[in-house]
DNA sequence: CCGTATCCAATGGGATACTG
DNA sequence: CAGTATCCCATTGGATACGG
């Protein structure tokens, strides 16, 4: 493993000062609190109603679900059909664009999962070394 | 393009309620304000000093650079060598683990870059549709 | 030069109540 | 059911000053 990286990254993709960089926009979206979860729930490709998504996630507030769905819709990754469900209720599903994105996203997630032990070990090791006090939380 | 997605995503990778999920941790890290930029700056594999990174980025405060570097260090993606530089000053570089991660990350970034027009169009289209007022900012 | 400490403004996210 | 509107707290990020 660990193929020696030559260029490591396409400079065009992440050239970014930050503003217009599409990669940063995407990453930013994906890192929002619930975006990943909503994508997972919709990843099976089935159309789902608002309350279905909410129930599958379990503890998300309506405000955050709405916000998250509209964010994904705004980026064209999720589609909302107003009258798709029973009783003419709205349904959500991943768009073709979103489905395409699942592949590289899955690759990155898969990498994180495959290397979770290395990542955990790094964290433990870092935290075990007392820099002085309270180094860098996240979890 | 748009290979028809079957499973779309490895459920093991993004199973997540959120807490322990390694994918979410990684995404969270990557979405921090400066993490992507720092990675870009270090992506050439060369060792760089604190002030070098700062200068290449241009407008980052010392606090944020320190914080960002330590976050990456904590995840084992960046290494700090205390006495690597001239004058025995510390240097930073991507770790082997970090270099490995650059590949899937580059793929995702590359996807965003390749599809930036579709993403932009989706956004414009969404914003053009007046839901009522002020839909969903991010950029 | 390499950071840390402090202070402060802005944002994000949660609980809850309410409307179509 | 499908959201929107409020209120509020916690976290993040920026500017700046200071110490090793």
Coordinates of N, CA, C and O in Angstrom, one line a residue, chain A:
Chain A
X1 N 0.8 -1.2 0.0 CA 0.0 0.0 0.0 C 0.9 1.2 0.0 O 2.1 1.2 -0.2
X2 N 0.3 2.3 0.3 CA 1.0 3.6 0.3 C 1.8 3.8 -0.9 O 3.0 4.0 -0.9
X3 N 1.2 3.8 -2.1 CA 1.9 4.1 -3.3 C 2.5 5.4 -3.2 O 1.9 6.4 -2.8
X4 N 3.8 5.5 -3.5 CA 4.5 6.8 -3.4 C 3.7 7.8 -4.3 O 3.6 7.6 -5.5
X5 N 3.3 8.9 -3.7 CA 2.6 9.9 -4.4 C 3.5 10.8 -5.2 O 4.5 11.3 -4.6
X6 N 3.2 11.0 -6.4 CA 4.0 12.0 -7.2 C 3.5 13.4 -7.1 O 4.1 14.2 -6.5
X7 N 2.3 13.6 -7.7 CA 1.7 14.9 -7.6 C 0.7 15.0 -6.4 O 0.4 16.1 -6.0
X8 N 0.2 13.9 -6.0 CA -0.7 13.8 -4.9 C -2.1 14.4 -5.2 O -3.1 13.8 -4.7
X9 N -2.1 15.4 -5.8 CA -3.4 16.1 -6.0 C -3.4 17.0 -7.2 O -2.4 17.7 -7.5
X10 N -4.5 17.0 -7.9 CA -4.6 17.8 -9.1 C -4.7 19.3 -8.6 O -5.7 19.7 -7.9
X11 N -3.7 20.1 -8.9 CA -3.7 21.5 -8.4 C -4.9 22.2 -8.9 O -5.4 23.2 -8.3
X12 N -5.4 21.9 -10.1 CA -6.6 22.5 -10.6 C -7.8 22.3 -9.8 O -8.7 23.2 -9.6
X13 N -7.9 21.1 -9.2 CA -9.1 20.8 -8.4 C -9.1 21.5 -7.0 O -10.2 21.9 -6.6
X14 N -7.9 21.7 -6.4 CA -7.9 22.3 -5.1 C -7.0 23.5 -5.1 O -6.2 23.7 -4.2
X15 N -7.1 24.3 -6.2 CA -6.2 25.5 -6.3 C -6.5 26.5 -5.2 O -5.7 27.0 -4.5
X16 N -7.7 26.8 -5.1 CA -8.4 27.5 -4.0 C -7.6 28.5 -3.2 O -6.7 28.2 -2.5
X17 N -8.0 29.7 -3.3 CA -7.8 30.6 -2.2 C -8.8 30.2 -1.2 O -8.6 30.0 0.0
X18 N -10.0 30.0 -1.6 CA -11.1 29.2 -1.1 C -12.4 29.5 -1.7 O -13.2 28.6 -2.0
X19 N -12.7 30.7 -2.0 CA -14.0 31.2 -2.4 C -14.7 30.3 -3.5 O -15.6 29.6 -3.2
X20 N -14.2 30.4 -4.7 CA -14.9 29.8 -5.8 C -14.6 28.3 -6.0 O -15.2 27.7 -6.8
X21 N -13.6 27.8 -5.2 CA -13.2 26.4 -5.5 C -14.3 25.4 -5.2 O -14.8 25.3 -4.1
X22 N -14.6 24.7 -6.3 CA -15.7 23.8 -6.2 C -15.5 22.7 -5.2 O -16.4 22.2 -4.6
X23 N -14.2 22.3 -5.1 CA -13.9 21.2 -4.1 C -14.2 21.6 -2.7 O -14.8 20.9 -1.9
X24 N -13.9 22.9 -2.4 CA -14.1 23.3 -1.1 C -15.6 23.5 -0.8 O -16.1 23.2 0.3
X25 N -16.3 23.9 -1.8 CA -17.8 24.0 -1.6 C -18.4 22.6 -1.3 O -19.2 22.5 -0.4
X26 N -17.9 21.7 -2.1 CA -18.5 20.3 -1.9 C -18.1 19.8 -0.5 O -18.9 19.2 0.2
X27 N -16.8 19.9 -0.2 CA -16.4 19.4 1.1 C -17.1 20.1 2.3 O -17.5 19.5 3.2
X28 N -17.3 21.4 2.1 CA -18.0 22.2 3.1 C -19.4 21.6 3.3 O -19.9 21.5 4.4
X29 N -20.1 21.3 2.2 CA -21.4 20.8 2.2 C -21.4 19.4 2.9 O -22.3 19.2 3.8
X30 N -20.5 18.6 2.6 CA -20.5 17.2 3.1 C -20.2 17.2 4.6 O -20.5 16.3 5.3
X31 N -19.5 18.3 5.1 CA -19.1 18.3 6.5 C -20.2 18.9 7.4 O -20.0 18.9 8.6
X32 N -21.2 19.4 6.8 CA -22.3 19.9 7.6 C -22.8 18.7 8.5 O -22.8 17.6 8.1
X33 N -23.3 19.1 9.6 CA -23.7 18.1 10.6 C -24.5 16.9 10.1 O -24.2 15.8 10.5
X34 N -25.4 17.1 9.2 CA -26.3 16.0 8.9 C -26.2 15.6 7.4 O -26.9 14.6 7.0
X35 N -25.5 16.3 6.6 CA -25.4 16.0 5.2 C -25.1 14.5 4.9 O -25.7 13.9 4.1
X36 N -24.0 14.1 5.5 CA -23.6 12.7 5.3 C -24.7 11.7 5.6 O -24.9 10.8 4.8
X37 N -25.3 11.9 6.8 CA -26.3 11.0 7.2 C -27.5 10.9 6.2 O -28.0 9.9 5.8
X38 N -27.9 12.1 5.8 CA -29.0 12.2 4.8 C -28.6 11.5 3.5 O -29.4 10.7 3.0
X39 N -27.4 11.7 3.1 CA -27.0 11.0 1.9 C -27.0 9.5 2.1 O -27.4 8.7 1.2
X40 N -26.6 9.0 3.2 CA -26.6 7.6 3.5 C -28.0 7.0 3.4 O -28.3 6.0 2.8
X41 N -28.9 7.8 4.0 CA -30.3 7.3 4.0 C -30.9 7.3 2.6 O -31.7 6.4 2.3
X42 N -30.5 8.2 1.8 CA -31.0 8.3 0.4 C -30.2 7.4 -0.5 O -30.5 7.3 -1.7
X43 N -29.1 6.9 0.0 CA -28.1 6.2 -0.9 C -28.7 5.0 -1.6 O -28.1 4.5 -2.6
X44 N -29.7 4.4 -1.1 CA -30.3 3.2 -1.7 C -31.1 3.6 -2.9 O -31.6 2.7 -3.6
X45 N -31.2 4.9 -3.2 CA -31.8 5.3 -4.5 C -33.4 5.4 -4.4 O -34.0 5.9 -5.4
X46 N -33.9 5.0 -3.3 CA -35.4 5.0 -3.2 C -35.9 6.4 -2.9 O -35.2 7.2 -2.2
X47 N -37.1 6.7 -3.3 CA -37.7 8.0 -3.0 C -38.2 7.9 -1.6 O -38.8 6.9 -1.2
X48 N -38.0 9.0 -0.8 CA -38.4 9.0 0.6 C -39.1 10.3 0.9 O -38.7 11.3 0.5
X49 N -40.0 10.2 1.8 CA -40.7 11.4 2.3 C -39.9 12.0 3.5 O -39.1 11.4 4.1
X50 N -40.2 13.3 3.7 CA -39.5 14.0 4.8 C -39.5 13.2 6.1 O -38.4 13.0 6.7
X51 N -40.6 12.7 6.5 CA -40.7 12.1 7.8 C -40.0 10.7 7.8 O -39.5 10.2 8.8
X52 N -39.9 10.1 6.6 CA -39.2 8.8 6.5 C -37.7 9.1 6.7 O -37.1 8.3 7.5
X53 N -37.2 10.1 6.1 CA -35.8 10.4 6.3 C -35.5 10.7 7.7 O -34.6 10.2 8.3
X54 N -36.4 11.5 8.3 CA -36.3 11.9 9.7 C -36.3 10.7 10.6 O -35.4 10.5 11.5
X55 N -37.2 9.8 10.3 CA -37.3 8.6 11.2 C -36.1 7.7 11.1 O -35.6 7.2 12.1
X56 N -35.6 7.5 9.8 CA -34.4 6.7 9.7 C -33.2 7.2 10.3 O -32.3 6.5 10.8
X57 N -33.1 8.6 10.4 CA -32.0 9.2 11.0 C -32.2 9.1 12.5 O -31.3 8.8 13.3
X58 N -33.4 9.5 13.0 CA -33.7 9.2 14.4 C -33.8 10.4 15.3 O -34.7 10.5 16.0
X59 N -32.8 11.3 15.2 CA -32.8 12.3 16.2 C -32.6 13.7 15.6 O -32.0 14.6 16.2
X60 N -32.9 13.9 14.3 CA -32.7 15.2 13.7 C -34.0 16.0 13.8 O -35.1 15.5 13.8
X61 N -33.7 17.3 14.1 CA -34.9 18.2 14.2 C -35.4 18.6 12.8 O -34.6 18.6 11.8
X62 N -36.7 18.9 12.7 CA -37.2 19.3 11.4 C -36.5 20.4 10.8 O -36.2 20.4 9.5
X63 N -36.1 21.4 11.6 CA -35.3 22.5 11.0 C -34.0 22.0 10.3 O -33.8 22.4 9.2
X64 N -33.3 21.2 11.0 CA -32.0 20.8 10.4 C -32.2 19.9 9.2 O -31.5 20.0 8.2
X65 N -33.2 19.0 9.3 CA -33.5 18.2 8.1 C -33.8 19.0 6.9 O -33.3 18.8 5.8
X66 N -34.7 20.0 7.1 CA -35.1 20.9 6.0 C -33.9 21.6 5.4 O -33.7 21.6 4.2
X67 N -33.1 22.2 6.3 CA -31.9 22.9 5.9 C -31.0 22.0 5.1 O -30.5 22.4 4.1
X68 N -30.8 20.8 5.6 CA -29.8 19.9 5.0 C -30.3 19.5 3.6 O -29.6 19.5 2.6
X69 N -31.6 19.2 3.5 CA -32.1 18.7 2.3 C -32.1 19.9 1.2 O -31.7 19.7 0.1
X70 N -32.3 21.1 1.7 CA -32.3 22.2 0.7 C -30.9 22.5 0.3 O -30.6 22.9 -0.8
X71 N -29.9 22.3 1.2 CA -28.5 22.5 0.8 C -28.2 21.5 -0.3 O -27.5 21.8 -1.3
X72 N -28.5 20.2 -0.1 CA -28.2 19.2 -1.1 C -29.0 19.5 -2.4 O -28.4 19.2 -3.5
X73 N -30.2 19.9 -2.3 CA -30.9 20.3 -3.4 C -30.3 21.4 -4.2 O -30.2 21.4 -5.4
X74 N -29.8 22.3 -3.4 CA -29.2 23.5 -4.1 C -28.0 23.1 -4.9 O -27.7 23.7 -5.9
X75 N -27.2 22.2 -4.4 CA -26.1 21.7 -5.1 C -26.4 20.7 -6.2 O -25.5 20.2 -6.9
X76 N -27.7 20.4 -6.3 CA -28.1 19.5 -7.4 C -27.8 18.0 -7.1 O -27.9 17.2 -8.0
X77 N -27.6 17.7 -5.8 CA -27.3 16.3 -5.5 C -28.5 15.5 -5.0 O -28.5 14.3 -5.1
X78 N -29.5 16.3 -4.7 CA -30.8 15.6 -4.3 C -31.9 16.3 -5.0 O -31.8 17.5 -5.2
X79 N -32.9 15.5 -5.4 CA -34.0 16.1 -6.1 C -35.3 16.0 -5.2 O -35.5 15.0 -4.5
X80 N -36.1 17.0 -5.3 CA -37.4 17.0 -4.6 C -38.5 17.0 -5.6 O -38.6 17.8 -6.4
X81 N -39.3 15.9 -5.5 CA -40.5 15.9 -6.4 C -41.7 16.2 -5.5 O -42.0 15.5 -4.5
X82 N -42.4 17.2 -5.9 CA -43.5 17.8 -5.0 C -44.6 16.8 -4.8 O -45.2 16.7 -3.7
X83 N -45.0 16.0 -5.8 CA -46.2 15.2 -5.6 C -45.9 13.7 -5.9 O -46.8 13.0 -6.4
X84 N -44.7 13.3 -5.5 CA -44.4 11.9 -5.8 C -45.0 10.9 -4.9 O -45.3 9.8 -5.3
X85 N -45.2 11.3 -3.6 CA -45.6 10.3 -2.6 C -47.1 10.0 -2.6 O -47.8 10.7 -3.3
X86 N -47.4 9.1 -1.7 CA -48.9 8.8 -1.5 C -49.5 10.0 -0.9 O -48.9 10.7 -0.1
X87 N -50.7 10.3 -1.4 CA -51.4 11.5 -0.9 C -50.8 12.8 -1.5 O -51.0 13.9 -1.0
X88 N -50.1 12.6 -2.6 CA -49.5 13.8 -3.3 C -48.5 14.5 -2.5 O -48.3 15.7 -2.6
X89 N -47.8 13.8 -1.6 CA -46.8 14.5 -0.8 C -45.4 14.4 -1.4 O -45.1 13.6 -2.2
X90 N -44.6 15.4 -1.0 CA -43.2 15.5 -1.6 C -42.3 14.3 -1.3 O -42.5 13.7 -0.2
X91 N -41.5 14.0 -2.2 CA -40.5 12.9 -2.0 C -39.1 13.4 -2.4 O -39.0 14.3 -3.2
X92 N -38.1 12.8 -1.7 CA -36.7 13.2 -2.0 C -35.9 12.0 -2.5 O -36.2 10.8 -2.1
X93 N -35.0 12.2 -3.4 CA -34.1 11.1 -3.8 C -32.8 11.8 -4.3 O -32.7 12.9 -4.7
X94 N -31.8 10.9 -4.4 CA -30.5 11.4 -5.0 C -30.7 11.6 -6.4 O -31.3 10.9 -7.1
X95 N -30.1 12.7 -6.9 CA -30.2 13.0 -8.4 C -29.1 12.2 -9.1 O -28.3 11.6 -8.4
X96 N -29.2 12.2 -10.4 CA -28.1 11.5 -11.2 C -26.7 12.1 -10.8 O -25.8 11.3 -10.6
X97 N -26.6 13.4 -10.7 CA -25.4 14.0 -10.3 C -24.9 13.5 -8.9 O -23.8 13.2 -8.7
X98 N -25.9 13.5 -8.0 CA -25.6 13.0 -6.7 C -25.1 11.5 -6.7 O -24.2 11.2 -5.9
X99 N -25.8 10.8 -7.5 CA -25.4 9.3 -7.6 C -24.0 9.2 -8.1 O -23.2 8.3 -7.6
X100 N -23.6 10.1 -9.0 CA -22.2 10.0 -9.6 C -21.2 10.4 -8.5 O -20.2 9.8 -8.4
X101 N -21.6 11.4 -7.7 CA -20.7 11.8 -6.6 C -20.5 10.7 -5.6 O -19.5 10.7 -4.9
X102 N -21.5 9.9 -5.4 CA -21.4 8.8 -4.4 C -20.1 8.0 -4.6 O -19.6 7.4 -3.6
X103 N -19.7 7.8 -5.8 CA -18.5 7.0 -6.1 C -17.3 7.5 -5.4 O -16.7 6.8 -4.6
X104 N -16.8 8.7 -5.8 CA -15.6 9.2 -5.2 C -15.8 9.5 -3.7 O -14.9 9.3 -2.9
X105 N -17.0 9.9 -3.3 CA -17.3 10.0 -1.9 C -17.1 8.7 -1.1 O -16.5 8.6 -0.1
X106 N -17.7 7.7 -1.8 CA -17.6 6.3 -1.2 C -16.1 5.9 -1.1 O -15.7 5.2 -0.1
X107 N -15.3 6.3 -2.1 CA -13.9 5.9 -2.0 C -13.2 6.6 -0.9 O -12.4 5.9 -0.1
X108 N -13.5 7.9 -0.6 CA -12.9 8.5 0.5 C -13.4 8.0 1.8 O -12.6 7.7 2.7
X109 N -14.7 7.8 1.9 CA -15.2 7.2 3.1 C -14.6 5.8 3.3 O -14.3 5.4 4.5
X110 N -14.6 5.0 2.2 CA -14.0 3.7 2.3 C -12.6 3.7 2.8 O -12.1 2.9 3.6
X111 N -11.8 4.7 2.3 CA -10.4 4.9 2.7 C -10.4 5.1 4.2 O -9.6 4.5 5.0
X112 N -11.2 6.0 4.7 CA -11.3 6.3 6.1 C -11.6 5.1 6.9 O -11.0 4.8 8.0
X113 N -12.6 4.3 6.4 CA -13.0 3.1 7.1 C -11.9 2.1 7.1 O -11.6 1.5 8.2
X114 N -11.3 1.9 6.0 CA -10.2 0.9 5.9 C -9.0 1.3 6.8 O -8.3 0.4 7.3
X115 N -8.8 2.6 6.9 CA -7.6 3.0 7.7 C -8.0 3.5 9.1 O -7.3 4.3 9.7
X116 N -9.2 3.1 9.5 CA -9.7 3.7 10.8 C -8.8 3.3 12.0 O -8.6 4.1 12.9
X117 N -8.1 2.2 11.9 CA -7.2 1.8 13.0 C -6.0 2.7 13.0 O -5.6 3.1 14.1
X118 N -5.5 2.9 11.8 CA -4.3 3.8 11.7 C -4.7 5.2 12.2 O -3.9 5.9 12.9
X119 N -5.9 5.7 11.8 CA -6.3 7.0 12.2 C -6.5 7.1 13.7 O -6.1 8.0 14.4
X120 N -7.1 6.0 14.3 CA -7.4 6.0 15.7 C -6.0 5.9 16.5 O -5.9 6.6 17.5
X121 N -5.1 5.1 16.0 CA -3.8 5.0 16.6 C -3.1 6.4 16.6 O -2.5 6.8 17.6
X122 N -3.2 7.0 15.5 CA -2.5 8.3 15.4 C -3.1 9.3 16.5 O -2.4 10.0 17.1
X123 N -4.4 9.3 16.6 CA -5.1 10.2 17.5 C -4.7 9.8 19.0 O -4.3 10.7 19.7
X124 N -4.8 8.5 19.3 CA -4.4 8.1 20.6 C -3.0 8.5 21.0 O -2.7 9.1 22.0
X125 N -2.1 8.3 20.0 CA -0.7 8.6 20.2 C -0.5 10.1 20.4 O 0.2 10.5 21.3
X126 N -1.2 10.8 19.6 CA -1.1 12.3 19.7 C -1.6 12.8 21.1 O -0.9 13.6 21.7
X127 N -2.8 12.3 21.4 CA -3.4 12.7 22.7 C -2.6 12.2 23.9 O -2.6 12.9 24.9
X128 N -1.9 11.1 23.7 CA -1.1 10.6 24.8 C 0.1 11.5 25.1 O 0.6 11.5 26.3
X129 N 0.6 12.1 24.1 CA 1.7 13.0 24.3 C 1.2 14.4 24.8 O 0.6 15.1 24.1
X130 N 1.5 14.6 26.1 CA 1.1 15.9 26.7 C 1.8 17.1 26.2 O 3.0 17.3 26.6
X131 N 1.2 17.8 25.3 CA 1.9 19.0 24.8 C 1.9 20.1 25.9 O 2.9 20.8 26.0
X132 N 0.9 20.1 26.6 CA 0.8 20.9 27.8 C -0.5 20.5 28.5 O -0.6 19.9 29.5
X133 N -1.6 20.9 27.8 CA -2.9 20.5 28.2 C -3.9 20.7 27.1 O -3.7 21.5 26.2
X134 N -4.9 19.9 27.1 CA -6.0 20.0 26.1 C -5.6 20.4 24.7 O -5.6 21.5 24.3
X135 N -5.1 19.4 23.9 CA -4.5 19.6 22.6 C -5.5 20.0 21.5 O -5.5 21.2 21.2
X136 N -6.2 19.1 20.9 CA -7.0 19.4 19.8 C -8.2 18.5 19.7 O -8.2 17.5 19.1
X137 N -9.3 18.9 20.3 CA -10.5 18.0 20.4 C -11.2 17.9 19.0 O -10.8 18.6 18.1
X138 N -12.0 17.1 18.9 CA -12.9 17.0 17.7 C -14.0 16.0 18.0 O -15.1 16.1 17.6
X139 N -13.7 14.9 18.7 CA -14.7 13.9 19.0 C -15.2 14.0 20.4 O -14.4 13.9 21.3

